[in-house]
Short mmCIF file of C-alpha atoms in Angstrom, two decimals:
data_model
loop_
_atom_site.label_atom_id
_atom_site.label_comp_id
_atom_site.label_asym_id
_atom_site.label_seq_id
_atom_site.Cartn_x
_atom_site.Cartn_y
_atom_site.Cartn_z
CA UNK A 1 101.71 94.17 118.47
CA UNK A 2 101.76 94.85 114.97
CA UNK A 3 100.87 97.68 112.27
CA UNK A 4 97.88 97.75 111.22
CA UNK A 5 96.29 98.30 108.11
CA UNK A 6 92.46 99.75 107.87
CA UNK A 7 90.29 97.57 105.21
CA UNK A 8 86.81 97.52 105.06
CA UNK A 9 86.29 99.24 101.82
CA UNK A 10 85.39 102.36 102.84
CA UNK A 11 86.60 104.77 105.71
CA UNK A 12 85.07 107.81 107.50
CA UNK A 13 84.86 110.46 110.00
CA UNK A 14 83.77 113.62 110.99
CA UNK A 15 85.55 116.45 112.92
CA UNK A 16 83.84 119.07 114.82
CA UNK A 17 81.80 121.28 116.14
CA UNK A 18 84.30 121.99 118.45
CA UNK A 19 82.93 123.86 121.06
CA UNK A 20 84.79 126.79 120.79
CA UNK A 21 83.92 127.45 116.83
CA UNK A 22 81.24 128.54 115.51
CA UNK A 23 79.46 124.85 114.87
CA UNK A 24 81.11 124.04 111.80
CA UNK A 25 82.04 120.00 111.28
CA UNK A 26 82.72 118.50 108.10
CA UNK A 27 82.46 114.72 107.29
CA UNK A 28 84.45 112.55 104.80
CA UNK A 29 84.19 109.45 103.26
CA UNK A 30 87.13 107.70 101.22
CA UNK A 31 87.83 103.94 99.36
CA UNK A 32 90.08 101.91 100.76
CA UNK A 33 92.84 100.49 98.47
CA UNK A 34 92.73 97.20 99.58
CA UNK A 35 94.48 95.74 96.71
CA UNK A 36 97.88 98.71 97.89
CA UNK A 37 96.77 97.26 101.51
CA UNK A 38 97.53 93.28 100.04
CA UNK A 39 101.05 94.22 98.84
CA UNK A 40 101.89 96.13 102.02
CA UNK A 41 101.25 93.18 103.83
CA UNK A 42 103.13 90.84 101.42
CA UNK A 43 105.77 93.05 101.16
CA UNK A 44 106.12 93.71 105.19
CA UNK A 45 106.16 90.05 105.76
CA UNK A 46 109.09 89.66 103.48
CA UNK A 47 110.94 92.03 105.89
CA UNK A 48 109.69 90.10 108.80
CA UNK A 49 107.38 93.55 110.15
CA UNK A 50 104.18 92.72 111.75
CA UNK A 51 101.58 93.67 109.48
CA UNK A 52 97.44 92.75 110.08
CA UNK A 53 94.16 93.77 108.11
CA UNK A 54 91.62 95.69 110.25
CA UNK A 55 87.79 94.98 109.78
CA UNK A 56 84.80 96.14 111.64
CA UNK A 57 81.41 94.22 111.26
CA UNK A 58 81.15 93.30 107.41
CA UNK A 59 84.17 94.34 105.36
CA UNK A 60 82.58 94.10 101.95
CA UNK A 61 79.46 96.16 103.27
CA UNK A 62 79.80 99.45 102.01
CA UNK A 63 77.57 100.69 104.61
CA UNK A 64 79.84 99.45 107.31
CA UNK A 65 83.09 101.38 107.55
CA UNK A 66 86.17 101.97 109.30
CA UNK A 67 85.88 104.89 111.60
CA UNK A 68 89.04 107.96 111.17
CA UNK A 69 90.22 110.09 113.49
CA UNK A 70 91.99 113.81 113.00
CA UNK A 71 95.10 112.35 112.28
CA UNK A 72 93.82 111.16 108.84
CA UNK A 73 91.04 113.32 108.55
CA UNK A 74 92.94 117.02 108.54
CA UNK A 75 95.50 115.50 105.60
CA UNK A 76 92.65 114.65 103.69
CA UNK A 77 90.60 117.20 103.97
CA UNK A 78 93.48 119.24 102.87
CA UNK A 79 94.99 116.86 100.07
CA UNK A 80 91.94 114.37 99.02
CA UNK A 81 89.08 116.21 99.04
CA UNK A 82 90.08 118.73 96.60
CA UNK A 83 90.77 115.75 94.22
CA UNK A 84 88.20 114.83 91.25
CA UNK A 85 88.12 111.76 91.01
CA UNK A 86 89.23 111.70 94.89
CA UNK A 87 92.05 109.08 95.30
CA UNK A 88 91.68 105.43 96.98
CA UNK A 89 93.49 105.22 100.60
CA UNK A 90 95.76 103.10 102.57
CA UNK A 91 94.95 103.96 106.34
CA UNK A 92 98.23 102.52 108.46
CA UNK A 93 98.10 102.93 112.35
CA UNK A 94 101.39 101.64 114.83
CA UNK A 95 101.39 100.24 118.09
CA UNK A 96 103.21 102.76 119.78
CA UNK A 97 103.30 101.40 122.98
CA UNK A 98 104.52 98.09 122.32
CA UNK A 99 106.02 98.07 118.49
CA UNK A 100 109.87 98.70 118.60
CA UNK A 101 110.74 101.94 117.08
CA UNK A 102 113.26 99.71 114.93
CA UNK A 103 110.41 98.41 112.53
CA UNK A 104 108.72 101.79 111.53
CA UNK A 105 111.78 102.26 108.99
CA UNK A 106 111.20 99.07 107.54
CA UNK A 107 107.31 99.21 107.53
CA UNK A 108 107.82 102.46 105.61
CA UNK A 109 109.95 100.43 103.32
CA UNK A 110 107.39 97.59 102.94
CA UNK A 111 105.01 100.22 101.44
CA UNK A 112 107.45 101.74 98.78
CA UNK A 113 108.14 98.08 97.78
CA UNK A 114 104.55 97.45 97.33
CA UNK A 115 103.50 100.57 95.02
CA UNK A 116 106.30 99.57 92.95
CA UNK A 117 105.30 96.07 92.53
CA UNK A 118 101.73 97.78 91.94
CA UNK A 119 103.38 100.27 89.49
CA UNK A 120 101.35 102.78 91.62
CA UNK A 121 102.18 106.33 91.87
CA UNK A 122 101.53 107.23 95.19
CA UNK A 123 101.61 110.14 98.07
CA UNK A 124 102.73 109.37 101.58
CA UNK A 125 101.55 111.49 104.64
CA UNK A 126 103.27 110.91 107.67
CA UNK A 127 101.01 112.67 110.05
CA UNK A 128 101.54 113.46 113.90
CA UNK A 129 102.31 116.52 115.96
CA UNK A 130 105.80 117.35 117.28
CA UNK A 131 106.67 117.78 120.84
CA UNK A 132 103.58 118.41 123.17
CA UNK A 133 105.90 119.94 126.07
CA UNK A 134 106.19 123.32 125.11
CA UNK A 135 103.92 125.51 127.51
CA UNK A 136 103.61 124.46 131.24
CA UNK A 137 99.95 125.37 130.85
CA UNK A 138 99.42 122.61 128.44
CA UNK A 139 98.47 119.18 129.41
CA UNK A 140 102.09 117.57 129.36
CA UNK A 141 103.47 120.68 130.90
CA UNK A 142 106.66 122.18 130.09
CA UNK A 143 109.75 120.31 128.84
CA UNK A 144 112.75 122.07 127.28
CA UNK A 145 113.10 118.63 125.20
CA UNK A 146 110.07 119.06 123.17
CA UNK A 147 111.80 122.37 121.78
CA UNK A 148 114.79 120.36 121.61
CA UNK A 149 113.43 117.09 119.39
CA UNK A 150 111.44 120.47 116.85
CA UNK A 151 114.59 121.70 116.47
CA UNK A 152 116.72 118.72 115.62
CA UNK A 153 113.58 117.48 113.95
CA UNK A 154 113.57 120.57 111.48
CA UNK A 155 117.61 120.44 111.16
CA UNK A 156 117.33 116.78 109.90
CA UNK A 157 114.34 118.04 107.26
CA UNK A 158 116.33 120.80 106.10
CA UNK A 159 119.69 119.02 105.63
CA UNK A 160 117.69 116.13 104.19
CA UNK A 161 119.21 113.26 106.90
CA UNK A 162 116.46 111.95 108.18
CA UNK A 163 118.63 108.91 109.42
CA UNK A 164 119.57 111.57 112.04
CA UNK A 165 116.64 110.36 113.85
CA UNK A 166 118.19 106.64 114.43
CA UNK A 167 120.07 107.89 116.83
CA UNK A 168 117.73 109.95 118.68
CA UNK A 169 117.44 108.89 122.44
CA UNK A 170 114.46 107.04 123.48
CA UNK A 171 114.42 108.55 126.96
CA UNK A 172 114.63 111.95 125.20
CA UNK A 173 111.76 111.42 122.90
CA UNK A 174 109.56 110.19 125.67
CA UNK A 175 110.66 113.33 127.98
CA UNK A 176 109.71 115.62 124.48
CA UNK A 177 106.12 113.98 124.35
CA UNK A 178 106.08 113.79 120.28
CA UNK A 179 103.62 111.49 118.58
CA UNK A 180 105.57 111.89 115.53
CA UNK A 181 108.71 109.77 115.73
CA UNK A 182 107.49 106.91 114.14
CA UNK A 183 105.37 108.13 111.36
CA UNK A 184 108.89 110.15 110.27
CA UNK A 185 110.87 106.67 110.64
CA UNK A 186 108.14 105.59 108.17
CA UNK A 187 108.44 108.04 105.88
CA UNK A 188 112.59 107.70 106.05
CA UNK A 189 111.85 104.41 105.03
CA UNK A 190 109.62 104.67 102.05
CA UNK A 191 112.35 107.16 100.55
CA UNK A 192 115.73 106.20 101.92
CA UNK A 193 118.17 105.49 99.00
CA UNK A 194 115.89 107.79 96.74
CA UNK A 195 116.20 110.88 94.75
CA UNK A 196 114.07 113.62 96.50
CA UNK A 197 113.93 117.50 97.16
CA UNK A 198 112.35 118.74 100.14
CA UNK A 199 110.57 122.26 100.94
CA UNK A 200 109.70 123.09 104.92
CA UNK A 201 106.63 125.09 104.63
CA UNK A 202 105.96 125.76 107.44
CA UNK A 203 106.55 125.14 111.40
CA UNK A 204 105.19 127.04 114.32
CA UNK A 205 104.21 126.49 118.20
CA UNK A 206 100.47 127.40 118.32
CA UNK A 207 99.23 126.26 121.30
CA UNK A 208 101.18 123.59 123.10
CA UNK A 209 103.01 121.11 120.69
CA UNK A 210 104.92 121.92 117.88
CA UNK A 211 103.66 121.52 113.96
CA UNK A 212 105.44 121.23 110.76
CA UNK A 213 104.64 121.12 107.62
CA UNK A 214 107.17 119.50 104.34
CA UNK A 215 106.87 118.65 100.89
CA UNK A 216 109.03 115.51 99.60
CA UNK A 217 108.99 115.82 95.87
CA UNK A 218 111.13 113.25 93.83
CA UNK A 219 113.72 114.71 91.24
#
């Protein structure tokens, strides 16, 4: 019943090969920013946000790593692999089935405060798909709420007004079958009150789920 921070010395994961692909796969491994993890814990506790550090086996032994799934691997492939030296990472995982949505923005704020405390320049990645019920033949079936949610989110991003998400109806969100509500509230908490400009890079519905990519830069 809390946000979890992966806290082994390293995280690692593999994507592929997919059955319909040519057999390609890739494996990524990153060092964890445990100092920033500790600072996030401190700031979250000040804001009464439940956060814990999660370990696998021997946390100080680099041969033991916390596994990553596609939600972290895909953005890290584009944002981490090309950099030399590679950045240290913080991987946060919410308990979406139990945690109140009202804690999502304060958790994002705790990340910002931790970075400020350590005088760190960080990149915040909110990784998730949008509505999952765009296609009747998909695993979630069809519900107009998916299209409505995606449109409402796109409008909020374009207007630079993520606070709108705080007014979204929770039953409607369930119908939309979205993964992204909490993560974007994390982002809102991290940048609220600061001066950022946004660039909407893309939006598409490749199969049964919506996908958006937007970049926020400080000004």
